[in-house]
Structure formats: structure tokens, C-alpha cells
């Protein structure tokens, strides 16, 4: 007998989206729409288990409209007897007592989902026909030191017919793992599990480690321009005692994001040059970033009107932003080098200027302060 599992993570529901201005709520809806597609897929295909690997919410205080939307999604899954199991990640785990409980705990209290909020491996067992599925979950622990391995020293239960581990951490060896953060080492991956699933890395990836298939489903919507070339979606799995029998990646309609690298070339209006480049990429569904590169004179720079570009692009793209960090201005006026002085010389100059503005009564006090300051600097070896 096979067990059907739907795997997702990093849904990031209810992001701030303040940078999108009047389209803020439409951008928030993008994230809901992608999750809604996953739920509709689940209702149609009826998996035994839905696994959600952390960062379900983008923060620990999602708005009430989003909470209500999520409750409406979880209820029909529960009514179809789909077991929904969640752990929390970097965004939806409280980092202090003052921040209270994870918003996932509210949904768990409804009885519609199972939230494994423990920050150590914790198991839940489910029976599907003749098979016992043991799901071990571990939510993120934000208090671990940067060099910690959250699985170090823990025994992982494998007393089910099918054993699954669910968490939210970077794992050594995957794209997006940089090493300078809390992470799970390859050697800590339990041997011969049927599935080890994790959230945190937004790009869908799979590797075999210690005889265990390790999967990141990736995020369901693009969160940043780092993800503009990545496919977004969720994973359908069929498992038996031997491991993964079948695996399918199902894409979601994530909003397109693109970076336009614009390099200044020749004379003429910079604004008009950029408008001509934008005309070739018009798409009112797209989020576009324009990175402007090159060296310009002050006269050329005066032809760069960002406000005019925003006006030009407002109905041609969903959103546009400009990055001018690599735009350098040439100056025809040579910069004069400053005279070389020592700290004590600068101190003397400062106190001399101060004495010129000081009255007779305060002059002895300023002179004494000057003397003590010089002595202190000399004690510290400052010349």
C-alpha cells in the first residue's frame, strides 16, 4: 500500500508588501492564490497527508483577513480527512516570550491541523489502512548559536511502517546553504527514512543523503528578485516502505519577476534611453527591477528623471523599481588633497580655535582641558 503526501513550505502568507504602494493588497493576494491552488489540488486528489515545512506565514502577527482565509482553506481539508501537519520556521516562530505563540497554534486549536511546535524532534503517528505513518516534526529554534546543528544528539523515531521527518532549516550541501548559520549537517540526516522534508530554501531541490531522500519543495510564490528564474510550486509524493515510489512537482502561477541590466551608452536623455529599453519588456503582470550601470557626466545625470520613469511605467508593469548604485558621476573638477596632519596637530588646531572664542574667565579652564587631553593621548601612544 502507498501513502500519498502533498509537500509544501515557505508560503509566506500576509507579507508586508509596503513597497507595492496601492497594489499592496493585490500583491498579498498573489501569495494566497498560490496556496489556494495547492488546496484545490489537495481536495481534488485527496492525499493522506499535507506537510507544511515552516514559514507558512510571513510573520508572527498576520492580519485577521489572512487568518480567516487560512481557516477557510484548512476546514475543507479536515472534512476530507486530509491530515495537515505543520512546523514553524524563521518567520512564524516567536523569538521571545513577549511575542507570544506562533499564529499556527491558533489553527491547531481549531482541530483542523496538527502543529508540531516543539523545537526538538517530536513524533505523531497516523494509521492509513494497514500502514502506520510516523511523522517526526521539529520547529525552528531561534535561540541556537550560529554553529549549532539542531539534530545533534537527538534520536529520530523510526517505528512506523513509513517514517517521515519535517523541519525548517538549511541543510549542508544544498544550493542556498552558506554555512554561516544554524544548519543540519549531512551526517545528522537519519539513515533510511522514507522522506526527510524541509523548508527555508525557496528553490525546489532533492538529494539522497544516507539512503534518505531529502526534499525542499521550494516556495509557492516568488519573494525576492533572487528567485526570478526559479519555478514555484509544491510536490506530490507516493511513499511505501521502500521510499518514494512516485514524485511530481506541480507549478503555481507565481508572479513573474525580472531584472533589467541597463548600461548607459552614448549621449542623449537617460530617461528616454531607459524608456526605450522598457518598451521591449512591457508586461502588466511583471515586477521589474531596473539596475542602471555606467559613468555619466553631471549634464547627462540631469536628464535622468526617475519620477518620469515611474509615471511612464505605472500602467505597463505591475511594479517597477530602480537601482542606481552602479551609476557613477564623472566630475571635471579635480579634488584637492587634504593636508597631512597628526591627531595631536588636529587637537591643537581645535583648541586654538576654541581659545580665540573663549572669554578671559573660561580661558584657564580650556587651557587645562587642552593640556590634560594631550597628556592622555600621549599616554595611549598617539602622536
mmCIF file of C-alpha atoms in Angstrom:
data_model
loop_
_atom_site.group_PDB
_atom_site.id
_atom_site.type_symbol
_atom_site.label_atom_id
_atom_site.label_comp_id
_atom_site.label_asym_id
_atom_site.label_seq_id
_atom_site.Cartn_x
_atom_site.Cartn_y
_atom_site.Cartn_z
ATOM 1 C CA UNK A 1 0.000 0.000 0.000
ATOM 2 C CA UNK A 2 1.233 3.505 -0.824
ATOM 3 C CA UNK A 3 0.673 6.675 1.184
ATOM 4 C CA UNK A 4 0.048 9.918 -0.705
ATOM 5 C CA UNK A 5 1.772 13.040 0.588
ATOM 6 C CA UNK A 6 1.478 16.647 -0.556
ATOM 7 C CA UNK A 7 4.531 18.700 0.445
ATOM 8 C CA UNK A 8 4.831 22.480 0.616
ATOM 9 C CA UNK A 9 6.750 25.139 2.564
ATOM 10 C CA UNK A 10 7.603 28.844 2.588
ATOM 11 C CA UNK A 11 4.161 30.052 1.565
ATOM 12 C CA UNK A 12 4.845 33.425 3.283
ATOM 13 C CA UNK A 13 1.204 34.398 3.585
ATOM 14 C CA UNK A 14 0.466 38.017 4.510
ATOM 15 C CA UNK A 15 3.785 39.681 3.613
ATOM 16 C CA UNK A 16 4.094 43.387 4.388
ATOM 17 C CA UNK A 17 4.319 44.322 0.670
ATOM 18 C CA UNK A 18 4.542 48.034 1.563
ATOM 19 C CA UNK A 19 6.889 48.658 -1.376
ATOM 20 C CA UNK A 20 3.988 47.979 -3.761
ATOM 21 C CA UNK A 21 2.039 51.022 -2.607
ATOM 22 C CA UNK A 22 -1.582 50.969 -3.816
ATOM 23 C CA UNK A 23 -1.036 47.448 -5.199
ATOM 24 C CA UNK A 24 -0.022 46.155 -1.784
ATOM 25 C CA UNK A 25 -3.165 44.094 -1.220
ATOM 26 C CA UNK A 26 -3.102 42.700 -4.738
ATOM 27 C CA UNK A 27 0.460 41.524 -4.080
ATOM 28 C CA UNK A 28 -0.635 39.926 -0.795
ATOM 29 C CA UNK A 29 -3.352 38.143 -2.743
ATOM 30 C CA UNK A 30 -0.677 36.587 -5.011
ATOM 31 C CA UNK A 31 0.565 34.526 -2.061
ATOM 32 C CA UNK A 32 -2.957 33.477 -1.105
ATOM 33 C CA UNK A 33 -3.793 32.484 -4.673
ATOM 34 C CA UNK A 34 -0.805 30.134 -4.921
ATOM 35 C CA UNK A 35 -1.745 28.436 -1.649
ATOM 36 C CA UNK A 36 -5.379 28.247 -2.733
ATOM 37 C CA UNK A 37 -4.296 26.370 -5.869
ATOM 38 C CA UNK A 38 -2.451 23.872 -3.670
ATOM 39 C CA UNK A 39 -5.550 23.392 -1.501
ATOM 40 C CA UNK A 40 -7.789 22.861 -4.535
ATOM 41 C CA UNK A 41 -5.297 20.300 -5.847
ATOM 42 C CA UNK A 42 -5.436 18.522 -2.482
ATOM 43 C CA UNK A 43 -9.239 18.492 -2.406
ATOM 44 C CA UNK A 44 -9.309 17.017 -5.899
ATOM 45 C CA UNK A 45 -6.544 14.424 -5.418
ATOM 46 C CA UNK A 46 -7.101 13.641 -1.706
ATOM 47 C CA UNK A 47 -3.614 12.999 -0.314
ATOM 48 C CA UNK A 48 -3.422 11.219 3.022
ATOM 49 C CA UNK A 49 -1.104 13.882 4.450
ATOM 50 C CA UNK A 50 -0.348 17.543 3.734
ATOM 51 C CA UNK A 51 3.056 18.585 5.104
ATOM 52 C CA UNK A 52 3.857 22.301 5.561
ATOM 53 C CA UNK A 53 7.533 22.911 6.310
ATOM 54 C CA UNK A 54 7.575 26.305 8.017
ATOM 55 C CA UNK A 55 7.285 29.982 7.083
ATOM 56 C CA UNK A 56 3.640 29.386 6.286
ATOM 57 C CA UNK A 57 3.058 32.960 7.443
ATOM 58 C CA UNK A 58 5.476 35.781 6.668
ATOM 59 C CA UNK A 59 5.332 36.989 10.281
ATOM 60 C CA UNK A 60 4.033 36.061 13.709
ATOM 61 C CA UNK A 61 1.219 38.633 13.573
ATOM 62 C CA UNK A 62 -0.698 38.018 10.342
ATOM 63 C CA UNK A 63 -3.763 40.167 9.794
ATOM 64 C CA UNK A 64 -7.241 38.899 10.582
ATOM 65 C CA UNK A 65 -8.310 38.729 6.908
ATOM 66 C CA UNK A 66 -5.415 36.351 6.179
ATOM 67 C CA UNK A 67 -6.125 34.256 9.281
ATOM 68 C CA UNK A 68 -9.756 33.953 8.181
ATOM 69 C CA UNK A 69 -8.660 32.980 4.662
ATOM 70 C CA UNK A 70 -6.396 30.246 6.067
ATOM 71 C CA UNK A 71 -9.131 28.906 8.346
ATOM 72 C CA UNK A 72 -11.397 28.647 5.293
ATOM 73 C CA UNK A 73 -8.701 26.638 3.483
ATOM 74 C CA UNK A 74 -7.908 24.241 6.336
ATOM 75 C CA UNK A 75 -11.522 23.380 7.153
ATOM 76 C CA UNK A 76 -12.404 21.521 3.900
ATOM 77 C CA UNK A 77 -9.073 19.663 4.058
ATOM 78 C CA UNK A 78 -10.023 18.433 7.520
ATOM 79 C CA UNK A 79 -13.502 17.477 6.294
ATOM 80 C CA UNK A 80 -11.863 15.352 3.564
ATOM 81 C CA UNK A 81 -9.828 13.620 6.307
ATOM 82 C CA UNK A 82 -6.544 15.013 4.960
ATOM 83 C CA UNK A 83 -4.062 15.193 7.835
ATOM 84 C CA UNK A 84 -2.373 18.612 7.720
ATOM 85 C CA UNK A 85 0.868 18.799 9.712
ATOM 86 C CA UNK A 86 2.879 21.998 10.205
ATOM 87 C CA UNK A 87 6.137 23.139 11.758
ATOM 88 C CA UNK A 88 7.151 26.777 12.164
ATOM 89 C CA UNK A 89 10.123 28.493 10.536
ATOM 90 C CA UNK A 90 12.151 31.692 10.727
ATOM 91 C CA UNK A 91 9.170 33.948 10.030
ATOM 92 C CA UNK A 92 6.382 32.344 12.075
ATOM 93 C CA UNK A 93 8.311 31.247 15.189
ATOM 94 C CA UNK A 94 8.176 33.700 18.129
ATOM 95 C CA UNK A 95 11.638 34.825 19.240
ATOM 96 C CA UNK A 96 10.700 35.892 22.754
ATOM 97 C CA UNK A 97 8.054 35.392 25.427
ATOM 98 C CA UNK A 98 6.751 38.878 24.640
ATOM 99 C CA UNK A 99 5.964 37.807 21.075
ATOM 100 C CA UNK A 100 3.673 35.064 22.383
ATOM 101 C CA UNK A 101 2.693 31.926 20.481
ATOM 102 C CA UNK A 102 3.096 31.162 16.806
ATOM 103 C CA UNK A 103 -0.013 32.026 14.751
ATOM 104 C CA UNK A 104 -0.027 28.362 13.701
ATOM 105 C CA UNK A 105 -1.111 27.445 17.239
ATOM 106 C CA UNK A 106 -4.477 29.135 16.660
ATOM 107 C CA UNK A 107 -5.219 26.848 13.718
ATOM 108 C CA UNK A 108 -4.140 23.794 15.721
ATOM 109 C CA UNK A 109 -6.661 24.675 18.442
ATOM 110 C CA UNK A 110 -9.423 24.502 15.835
ATOM 111 C CA UNK A 111 -8.689 20.791 15.465
ATOM 112 C CA UNK A 112 -8.254 21.140 11.704
ATOM 113 C CA UNK A 113 -4.446 20.805 11.655
ATOM 114 C CA UNK A 114 -1.577 19.377 13.693
ATOM 115 C CA UNK A 115 1.098 21.877 14.693
ATOM 116 C CA UNK A 116 4.342 20.373 15.998
ATOM 117 C CA UNK A 117 5.648 23.424 17.836
ATOM 118 C CA UNK A 118 8.356 21.610 19.812
ATOM 119 C CA UNK A 119 11.889 22.647 18.861
ATOM 120 C CA UNK A 120 13.162 19.088 19.257
ATOM 121 C CA UNK A 121 12.129 16.011 17.236
ATOM 122 C CA UNK A 122 8.542 15.110 18.202
ATOM 123 C CA UNK A 123 6.530 12.281 16.637
ATOM 124 C CA UNK A 124 2.898 11.804 15.666
ATOM 125 C CA UNK A 125 1.542 8.528 14.291
ATOM 126 C CA UNK A 126 -1.269 8.053 11.800
ATOM 127 C CA UNK A 127 -2.850 4.853 10.501
ATOM 128 C CA UNK A 128 -3.825 4.559 6.848
ATOM 129 C CA UNK A 129 -5.249 1.117 6.153
ATOM 130 C CA UNK A 130 -2.634 -1.401 7.201
ATOM 131 C CA UNK A 131 0.204 1.151 7.247
ATOM 132 C CA UNK A 132 1.382 3.204 10.222
ATOM 133 C CA UNK A 133 2.966 6.513 9.227
ATOM 134 C CA UNK A 134 5.270 8.098 11.782
ATOM 135 C CA UNK A 135 5.753 11.839 11.170
ATOM 136 C CA UNK A 136 8.504 13.428 13.251
ATOM 137 C CA UNK A 137 8.459 17.206 13.231
ATOM 138 C CA UNK A 138 10.788 19.862 14.634
ATOM 139 C CA UNK A 139 10.032 23.577 14.555
ATOM 140 C CA UNK A 140 12.791 26.159 14.298
ATOM 141 C CA UNK A 141 14.706 27.070 17.447
ATOM 142 C CA UNK A 142 15.736 30.750 17.079
ATOM 143 C CA UNK A 143 17.965 30.682 20.182
ATOM 144 C CA UNK A 144 20.546 28.205 18.853
ATOM 145 C CA UNK A 145 24.092 29.553 18.314
ATOM 146 C CA UNK A 146 25.235 30.049 14.717
ATOM 147 C CA UNK A 147 27.448 26.943 14.659
ATOM 148 C CA UNK A 148 24.781 24.607 16.066
ATOM 149 C CA UNK A 149 23.311 21.533 14.394
ATOM 150 C CA UNK A 150 19.685 21.276 15.615
ATOM 151 C CA UNK A 151 19.668 17.484 15.122
ATOM 152 C CA UNK A 152 22.913 16.828 17.006
ATOM 153 C CA UNK A 153 22.368 14.451 19.909
ATOM 154 C CA UNK A 154 18.753 13.609 19.023
ATOM 155 C CA UNK A 155 17.409 10.136 18.315
ATOM 156 C CA UNK A 156 14.866 10.066 15.484
ATOM 157 C CA UNK A 157 11.952 7.671 15.891
ATOM 158 C CA UNK A 158 11.581 5.129 13.084
ATOM 159 C CA UNK A 159 8.911 2.841 14.490
ATOM 160 C CA UNK A 160 6.376 3.385 11.707
ATOM 161 C CA UNK A 161 5.962 1.401 8.518
ATOM 162 C CA UNK A 162 6.672 4.700 6.762
ATOM 163 C CA UNK A 163 8.832 7.283 8.557
ATOM 164 C CA UNK A 164 8.849 10.977 7.645
ATOM 165 C CA UNK A 165 10.799 13.894 9.116
ATOM 166 C CA UNK A 166 9.594 17.506 8.712
ATOM 167 C CA UNK A 167 11.515 20.638 9.702
ATOM 168 C CA UNK A 168 12.661 24.110 8.623
ATOM 169 C CA UNK A 169 16.437 24.541 8.414
ATOM 170 C CA UNK A 170 19.178 24.892 5.811
ATOM 171 C CA UNK A 171 20.920 21.581 5.147
ATOM 172 C CA UNK A 172 24.576 21.163 4.255
ATOM 173 C CA UNK A 173 25.151 20.515 0.556
ATOM 174 C CA UNK A 174 22.060 22.237 -0.871
ATOM 175 C CA UNK A 175 22.046 25.343 -3.079
ATOM 176 C CA UNK A 176 21.400 28.337 -0.858
ATOM 177 C CA UNK A 177 23.244 26.898 2.150
ATOM 178 C CA UNK A 178 26.110 29.228 3.095
ATOM 179 C CA UNK A 179 27.444 27.614 6.265
ATOM 180 C CA UNK A 180 27.409 30.714 8.481
ATOM 181 C CA UNK A 181 24.079 29.912 10.114
ATOM 182 C CA UNK A 182 22.380 27.199 12.125
ATOM 183 C CA UNK A 183 22.155 24.207 9.804
ATOM 184 C CA UNK A 184 21.703 20.449 9.679
ATOM 185 C CA UNK A 185 24.862 18.596 8.739
ATOM 186 C CA UNK A 186 24.716 15.750 6.239
ATOM 187 C CA UNK A 187 25.929 13.341 8.896
ATOM 188 C CA UNK A 188 22.877 14.176 11.047
ATOM 189 C CA UNK A 189 20.327 13.121 8.420
ATOM 190 C CA UNK A 190 18.801 9.859 9.752
ATOM 191 C CA UNK A 191 19.515 6.783 7.666
ATOM 192 C CA UNK A 192 16.886 5.119 5.521
ATOM 193 C CA UNK A 193 13.858 7.284 6.246
ATOM 194 C CA UNK A 194 11.214 7.208 3.547
ATOM 195 C CA UNK A 195 11.247 11.038 3.434
ATOM 196 C CA UNK A 196 13.129 13.950 5.024
ATOM 197 C CA UNK A 197 11.408 17.244 4.125
ATOM 198 C CA UNK A 198 12.467 20.774 4.981
ATOM 199 C CA UNK A 199 11.516 24.358 4.364
ATOM 200 C CA UNK A 200 13.696 27.512 4.316
ATOM 201 C CA UNK A 201 15.392 27.245 0.907
ATOM 202 C CA UNK A 202 12.984 28.641 -1.691
ATOM 203 C CA UNK A 203 14.291 26.682 -4.680
ATOM 204 C CA UNK A 204 12.884 23.159 -5.178
ATOM 205 C CA UNK A 205 15.689 20.612 -4.669
ATOM 206 C CA UNK A 206 16.180 16.923 -3.930
ATOM 207 C CA UNK A 207 19.203 14.864 -2.849
ATOM 208 C CA UNK A 208 19.829 11.391 -1.441
ATOM 209 C CA UNK A 209 21.734 11.570 1.862
ATOM 210 C CA UNK A 210 22.498 8.490 3.981
ATOM 211 C CA UNK A 211 19.970 6.489 1.973
ATOM 212 C CA UNK A 212 17.228 9.037 2.743
ATOM 213 C CA UNK A 213 15.544 11.235 0.106
ATOM 214 C CA UNK A 214 15.836 14.856 1.282
ATOM 215 C CA UNK A 215 13.479 17.338 -0.382
ATOM 216 C CA UNK A 216 12.930 21.080 -0.347
ATOM 217 C CA UNK A 217 9.596 21.756 -2.085
ATOM 218 C CA UNK A 218 10.550 25.419 -2.532
ATOM 219 C CA UNK A 219 8.262 28.396 -2.032
ATOM 220 C CA UNK A 220 4.885 28.719 -3.735
ATOM 221 C CA UNK A 221 5.335 32.404 -4.697
ATOM 222 C CA UNK A 222 8.408 34.498 -5.506
ATOM 223 C CA UNK A 223 9.569 36.518 -2.526
ATOM 224 C CA UNK A 224 12.589 38.356 -3.992
ATOM 225 C CA UNK A 225 14.483 39.001 -7.218
ATOM 226 C CA UNK A 226 16.888 36.216 -6.218
ATOM 227 C CA UNK A 227 14.087 33.845 -7.235
ATOM 228 C CA UNK A 228 13.184 35.357 -10.602
ATOM 229 C CA UNK A 229 14.416 32.329 -12.592
ATOM 230 C CA UNK A 230 13.074 29.671 -10.189
ATOM 231 C CA UNK A 231 9.937 27.616 -10.742
ATOM 232 C CA UNK A 232 7.486 27.800 -7.858
ATOM 233 C CA UNK A 233 5.122 25.089 -6.721
ATOM 234 C CA UNK A 234 4.578 22.076 -4.471
ATOM 235 C CA UNK A 235 5.415 18.364 -4.521
ATOM 236 C CA UNK A 236 3.159 15.309 -4.776
ATOM 237 C CA UNK A 237 4.681 12.088 -3.424
ATOM 238 C CA UNK A 238 3.680 8.452 -3.217
ATOM 239 C CA UNK A 239 5.529 6.566 -0.473
ATOM 240 C CA UNK A 240 5.761 2.963 0.600
ATOM 241 C CA UNK A 241 8.135 1.079 2.879
ATOM 242 C CA UNK A 242 10.896 1.239 0.256
ATOM 243 C CA UNK A 243 10.767 5.042 -0.056
ATOM 244 C CA UNK A 244 9.454 7.315 -2.810
ATOM 245 C CA UNK A 245 7.508 5.414 -5.452
ATOM 246 C CA UNK A 246 6.484 8.499 -7.428
ATOM 247 C CA UNK A 247 7.288 12.208 -7.238
ATOM 248 C CA UNK A 248 5.723 15.100 -9.167
ATOM 249 C CA UNK A 249 6.400 18.825 -8.998
ATOM 250 C CA UNK A 250 3.298 20.934 -9.615
ATOM 251 C CA UNK A 251 3.970 24.590 -10.501
ATOM 252 C CA UNK A 252 1.976 27.515 -9.151
ATOM 253 C CA UNK A 253 1.268 30.731 -11.122
ATOM 254 C CA UNK A 254 3.838 32.817 -9.267
ATOM 255 C CA UNK A 255 4.058 36.419 -10.398
ATOM 256 C CA UNK A 256 6.978 36.953 -12.823
ATOM 257 C CA UNK A 257 9.947 38.985 -11.601
ATOM 258 C CA UNK A 258 12.768 40.235 -13.822
ATOM 259 C CA UNK A 259 15.906 42.346 -13.565
ATOM 260 C CA UNK A 260 16.800 44.631 -16.476
ATOM 261 C CA UNK A 261 20.505 45.468 -16.565
ATOM 262 C CA UNK A 262 20.685 48.871 -18.271
ATOM 263 C CA UNK A 263 24.128 50.184 -19.157
ATOM 264 C CA UNK A 264 24.460 53.844 -20.129
ATOM 265 C CA UNK A 265 25.639 54.163 -23.732
ATOM 266 C CA UNK A 266 26.355 57.414 -25.572
ATOM 267 C CA UNK A 267 24.825 60.829 -25.131
ATOM 268 C CA UNK A 268 21.195 61.842 -25.090
ATOM 269 C CA UNK A 269 18.467 61.711 -22.485
ATOM 270 C CA UNK A 270 18.949 58.882 -19.989
ATOM 271 C CA UNK A 271 15.233 58.901 -19.289
ATOM 272 C CA UNK A 272 14.422 58.336 -22.959
ATOM 273 C CA UNK A 273 17.069 55.603 -23.289
ATOM 274 C CA UNK A 274 15.566 53.698 -20.360
ATOM 275 C CA UNK A 275 12.022 54.166 -21.693
ATOM 276 C CA UNK A 276 13.117 52.576 -24.979
ATOM 277 C CA UNK A 277 14.565 49.609 -23.072
ATOM 278 C CA UNK A 278 11.360 49.257 -21.047
ATOM 279 C CA UNK A 279 9.203 49.194 -24.191
ATOM 280 C CA UNK A 280 10.727 45.818 -25.109
ATOM 281 C CA UNK A 281 9.671 44.248 -21.793
ATOM 282 C CA UNK A 282 6.155 45.554 -21.226
ATOM 283 C CA UNK A 283 4.073 43.128 -19.155
ATOM 284 C CA UNK A 284 1.451 44.429 -16.743
ATOM 285 C CA UNK A 285 1.790 41.256 -14.624
ATOM 286 C CA UNK A 286 5.548 41.604 -14.128
ATOM 287 C CA UNK A 287 7.562 43.019 -11.239
ATOM 288 C CA UNK A 288 10.578 44.681 -12.854
ATOM 289 C CA UNK A 289 13.823 45.907 -11.334
ATOM 290 C CA UNK A 290 15.999 48.229 -13.432
ATOM 291 C CA UNK A 291 19.671 48.323 -12.466
ATOM 292 C CA UNK A 292 21.365 51.325 -14.052
ATOM 293 C CA UNK A 293 25.117 50.945 -14.688
ATOM 294 C CA UNK A 294 27.774 53.212 -16.122
ATOM 295 C CA UNK A 295 29.546 56.547 -15.852
ATOM 296 C CA UNK A 296 27.773 59.799 -16.656
ATOM 297 C CA UNK A 297 28.597 63.486 -16.612
ATOM 298 C CA UNK A 298 26.605 65.898 -14.489
ATOM 299 C CA UNK A 299 24.895 67.119 -17.667
ATOM 300 C CA UNK A 300 23.831 63.554 -18.523
ATOM 301 C CA UNK A 301 22.673 62.946 -14.976
ATOM 302 C CA UNK A 302 20.378 65.957 -15.240
ATOM 303 C CA UNK A 303 18.453 64.063 -17.971
ATOM 304 C CA UNK A 304 17.700 61.162 -15.608
ATOM 305 C CA UNK A 305 14.192 61.681 -14.198
ATOM 306 C CA UNK A 306 13.105 58.782 -12.029
ATOM 307 C CA UNK A 307 9.685 60.313 -11.357
ATOM 308 C CA UNK A 308 9.039 60.496 -15.110
ATOM 309 C CA UNK A 309 10.039 56.842 -15.477
ATOM 310 C CA UNK A 310 7.623 55.806 -12.721
ATOM 311 C CA UNK A 311 4.841 57.687 -14.484
ATOM 312 C CA UNK A 312 5.748 56.107 -17.829
ATOM 313 C CA UNK A 313 5.822 52.563 -16.377
ATOM 314 C CA UNK A 314 2.882 52.639 -13.974
ATOM 315 C CA UNK A 315 0.362 51.021 -16.357
ATOM 316 C CA UNK A 316 2.919 48.907 -18.236
ATOM 317 C CA UNK A 317 4.159 46.788 -15.300
ATOM 318 C CA UNK A 318 2.651 45.526 -12.069
ATOM 319 C CA UNK A 319 5.509 47.226 -10.223
ATOM 320 C CA UNK A 320 8.859 48.756 -11.124
ATOM 321 C CA UNK A 321 11.849 49.801 -9.040
ATOM 322 C CA UNK A 322 15.208 51.359 -9.851
ATOM 323 C CA UNK A 323 18.669 50.592 -8.502
ATOM 324 C CA UNK A 324 21.284 53.264 -9.259
ATOM 325 C CA UNK A 325 24.092 52.023 -7.000
ATOM 326 C CA UNK A 326 26.282 51.296 -10.039
ATOM 327 C CA UNK A 327 25.629 54.684 -11.670
ATOM 328 C CA UNK A 328 28.770 56.797 -11.212
ATOM 329 C CA UNK A 329 29.076 60.522 -11.881
ATOM 330 C CA UNK A 330 32.189 61.830 -13.615
ATOM 331 C CA UNK A 331 33.457 65.154 -12.282
ATOM 332 C CA UNK A 332 35.652 67.583 -14.218
ATOM 333 C CA UNK A 333 36.816 69.343 -11.057
ATOM 334 C CA UNK A 334 39.876 67.686 -9.513
ATOM 335 C CA UNK A 335 39.594 67.082 -5.805
ATOM 336 C CA UNK A 336 42.238 68.787 -3.692
ATOM 337 C CA UNK A 337 44.043 66.515 -1.310
ATOM 338 C CA UNK A 338 43.759 67.380 2.357
ATOM 339 C CA UNK A 339 46.938 68.365 4.219
ATOM 340 C CA UNK A 340 48.569 65.546 6.133
ATOM 341 C CA UNK A 341 48.261 66.105 9.873
ATOM 342 C CA UNK A 342 48.539 64.059 13.043
ATOM 343 C CA UNK A 343 45.823 63.639 15.684
ATOM 344 C CA UNK A 344 47.742 65.917 18.079
ATOM 345 C CA UNK A 345 48.086 68.615 15.417
ATOM 346 C CA UNK A 346 44.348 68.472 14.760
ATOM 347 C CA UNK A 347 43.713 68.632 18.512
ATOM 348 C CA UNK A 348 45.960 71.698 18.837
ATOM 349 C CA UNK A 349 44.137 73.399 15.972
ATOM 350 C CA UNK A 350 40.759 72.669 17.557
ATOM 351 C CA UNK A 351 41.744 74.070 20.954
ATOM 352 C CA UNK A 352 43.408 77.128 19.394
ATOM 353 C CA UNK A 353 40.169 77.941 17.584
ATOM 354 C CA UNK A 354 38.279 77.394 20.812
ATOM 355 C CA UNK A 355 40.572 79.750 22.753
ATOM 356 C CA UNK A 356 40.004 82.511 20.210
ATOM 357 C CA UNK A 357 36.290 82.386 21.014
ATOM 358 C CA UNK A 358 36.674 81.983 24.789
ATOM 359 C CA UNK A 359 36.399 84.790 27.331
ATOM 360 C CA UNK A 360 39.067 85.592 29.909
ATOM 361 C CA UNK A 361 37.284 83.739 32.715
ATOM 362 C CA UNK A 362 36.952 80.438 30.795
ATOM 363 C CA UNK A 363 40.401 80.610 29.148
ATOM 364 C CA UNK A 364 42.322 78.877 32.019
ATOM 365 C CA UNK A 365 39.748 76.061 32.047
ATOM 366 C CA UNK A 366 40.107 75.484 28.295
ATOM 367 C CA UNK A 367 43.908 75.536 28.543
ATOM 368 C CA UNK A 368 43.818 72.955 31.346
ATOM 369 C CA UNK A 369 41.469 70.741 29.301
ATOM 370 C CA UNK A 370 43.843 71.063 26.332
ATOM 371 C CA UNK A 371 46.814 70.062 28.455
ATOM 372 C CA UNK A 372 45.038 67.049 30.020
ATOM 373 C CA UNK A 373 43.728 65.825 26.655
ATOM 374 C CA UNK A 374 47.182 65.979 25.062
ATOM 375 C CA UNK A 375 48.678 64.123 28.025
ATOM 376 C CA UNK A 376 46.028 61.404 27.825
ATOM 377 C CA UNK A 377 46.581 60.879 24.096
ATOM 378 C CA UNK A 378 50.336 60.701 24.577
ATOM 379 C CA UNK A 379 49.856 58.085 27.306
ATOM 380 C CA UNK A 380 47.953 55.998 24.756
ATOM 381 C CA UNK A 381 50.773 56.342 22.244
ATOM 382 C CA UNK A 382 49.017 58.800 19.934
ATOM 383 C CA UNK A 383 51.468 61.120 18.178
#
